Tab-separated table of C-alpha atoms in Angstrom:
chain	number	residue	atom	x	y	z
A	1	UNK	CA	-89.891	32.422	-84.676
A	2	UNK	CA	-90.724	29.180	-86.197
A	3	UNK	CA	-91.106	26.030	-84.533
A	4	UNK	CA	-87.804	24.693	-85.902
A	5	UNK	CA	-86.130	27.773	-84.551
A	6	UNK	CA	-87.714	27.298	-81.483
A	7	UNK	CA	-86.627	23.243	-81.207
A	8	UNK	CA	-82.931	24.498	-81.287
A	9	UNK	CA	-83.347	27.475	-79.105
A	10	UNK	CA	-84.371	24.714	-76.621
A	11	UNK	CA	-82.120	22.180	-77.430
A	12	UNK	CA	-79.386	24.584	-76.791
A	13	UNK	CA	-80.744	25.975	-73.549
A	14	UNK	CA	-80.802	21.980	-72.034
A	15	UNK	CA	-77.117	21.225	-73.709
A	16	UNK	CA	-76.217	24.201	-71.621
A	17	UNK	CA	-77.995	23.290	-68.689
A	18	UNK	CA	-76.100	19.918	-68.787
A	19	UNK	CA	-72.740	21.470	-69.255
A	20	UNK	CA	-73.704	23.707	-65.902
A	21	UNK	CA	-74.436	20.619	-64.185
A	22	UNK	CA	-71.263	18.899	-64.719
A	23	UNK	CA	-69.261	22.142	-63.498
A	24	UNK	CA	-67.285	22.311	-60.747
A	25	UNK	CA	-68.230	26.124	-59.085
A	26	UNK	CA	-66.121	25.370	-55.966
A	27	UNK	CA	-62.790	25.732	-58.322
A	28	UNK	CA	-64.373	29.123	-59.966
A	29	UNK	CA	-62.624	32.337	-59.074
A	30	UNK	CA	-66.504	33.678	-58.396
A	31	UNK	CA	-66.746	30.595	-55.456
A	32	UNK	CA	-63.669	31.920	-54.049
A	33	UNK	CA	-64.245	35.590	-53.761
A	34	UNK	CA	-67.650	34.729	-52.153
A	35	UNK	CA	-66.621	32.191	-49.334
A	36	UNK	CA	-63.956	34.926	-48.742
A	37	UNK	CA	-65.861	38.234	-48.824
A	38	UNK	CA	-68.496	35.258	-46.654
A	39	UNK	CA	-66.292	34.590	-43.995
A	40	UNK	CA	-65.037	38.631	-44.180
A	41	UNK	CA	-68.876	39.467	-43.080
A	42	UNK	CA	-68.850	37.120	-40.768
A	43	UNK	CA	-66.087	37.713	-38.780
A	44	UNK	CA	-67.470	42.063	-38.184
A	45	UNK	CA	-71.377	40.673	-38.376
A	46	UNK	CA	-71.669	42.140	-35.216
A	47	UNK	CA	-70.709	45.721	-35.708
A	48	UNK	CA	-68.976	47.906	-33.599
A	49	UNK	CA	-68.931	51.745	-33.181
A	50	UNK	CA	-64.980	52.295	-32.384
A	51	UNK	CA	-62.337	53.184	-34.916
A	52	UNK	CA	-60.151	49.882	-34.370
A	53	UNK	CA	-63.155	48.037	-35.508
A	54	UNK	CA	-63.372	49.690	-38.580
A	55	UNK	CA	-60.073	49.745	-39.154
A	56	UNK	CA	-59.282	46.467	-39.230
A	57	UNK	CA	-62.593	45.549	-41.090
A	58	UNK	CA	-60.841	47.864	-43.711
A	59	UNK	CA	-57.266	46.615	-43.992
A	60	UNK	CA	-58.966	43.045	-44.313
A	61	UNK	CA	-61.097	44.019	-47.138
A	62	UNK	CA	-58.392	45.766	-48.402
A	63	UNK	CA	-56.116	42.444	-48.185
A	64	UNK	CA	-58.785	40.263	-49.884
A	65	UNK	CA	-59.730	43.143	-52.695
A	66	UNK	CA	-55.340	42.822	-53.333
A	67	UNK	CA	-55.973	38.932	-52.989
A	68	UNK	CA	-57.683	39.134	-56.317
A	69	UNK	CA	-56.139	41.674	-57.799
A	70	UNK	CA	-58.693	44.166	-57.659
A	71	UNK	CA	-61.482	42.414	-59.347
A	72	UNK	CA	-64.705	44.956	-60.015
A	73	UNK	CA	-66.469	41.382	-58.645
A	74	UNK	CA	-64.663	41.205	-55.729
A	75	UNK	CA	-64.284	45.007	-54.922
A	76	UNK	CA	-68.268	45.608	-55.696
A	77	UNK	CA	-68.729	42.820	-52.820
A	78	UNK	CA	-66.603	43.812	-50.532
A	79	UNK	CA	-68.005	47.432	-50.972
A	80	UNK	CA	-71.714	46.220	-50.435
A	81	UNK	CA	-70.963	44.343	-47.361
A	82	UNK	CA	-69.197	47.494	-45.935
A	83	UNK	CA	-72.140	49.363	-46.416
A	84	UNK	CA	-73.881	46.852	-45.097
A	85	UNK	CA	-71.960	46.940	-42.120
A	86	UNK	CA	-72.581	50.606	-42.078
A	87	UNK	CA	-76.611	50.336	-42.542
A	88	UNK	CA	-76.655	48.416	-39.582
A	89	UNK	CA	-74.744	50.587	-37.520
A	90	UNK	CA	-76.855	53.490	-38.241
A	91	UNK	CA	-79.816	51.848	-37.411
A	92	UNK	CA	-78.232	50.523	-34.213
A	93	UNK	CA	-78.600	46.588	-35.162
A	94	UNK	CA	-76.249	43.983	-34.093
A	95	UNK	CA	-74.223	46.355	-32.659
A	96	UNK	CA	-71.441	45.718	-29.829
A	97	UNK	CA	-69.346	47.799	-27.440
């Protein structure tokens, strides 16, 4: 690469970095699904070992993975926060009666 090359590769990378800067994230669709899938985990943080439990944590995460219309983003969250709901089950932390 020569060293013109490498003025506009960095010239583009701080016009880019500017544009990021002046976005908005809270009106993204990616801001959304996380403050929801957030406030999902929160609500079953502390994990409980009884079907009801589970059940509900799964018709929620069901509701908010039909919220966005299945999005891989959304559903790939939701699933990773399931399991690690799960993780912490098996090895008996935060869990309630």
């Amino acid at each position: 690469m020569n060293v013109n090359n490498f003025r506009f590769l960095l010239t583009d990378i701080y016009i880019k970095k500017e544009e990021r800067s002046k976005m908005n994230f809270k009106e993204t669709i990616e801001f959304q699904i996380f403050t929801d899938v957030w406030n999902f985990f929160k609500r079953y943080y502390q994990v409980q070992n009884d079907d009801d439990y589970w059940d509900r944590a799964i018709e929620e995460s069901n509701q908010i993975a039909v919220k966005y219309g299945n999005n891989k983003f959304a559903n790939d969250l939701l699933i990773a926060t399931i399991r690690e709901m799960e993780r912490k089950l098996k090895k008996g932390q935060n869990i309630t009666s």
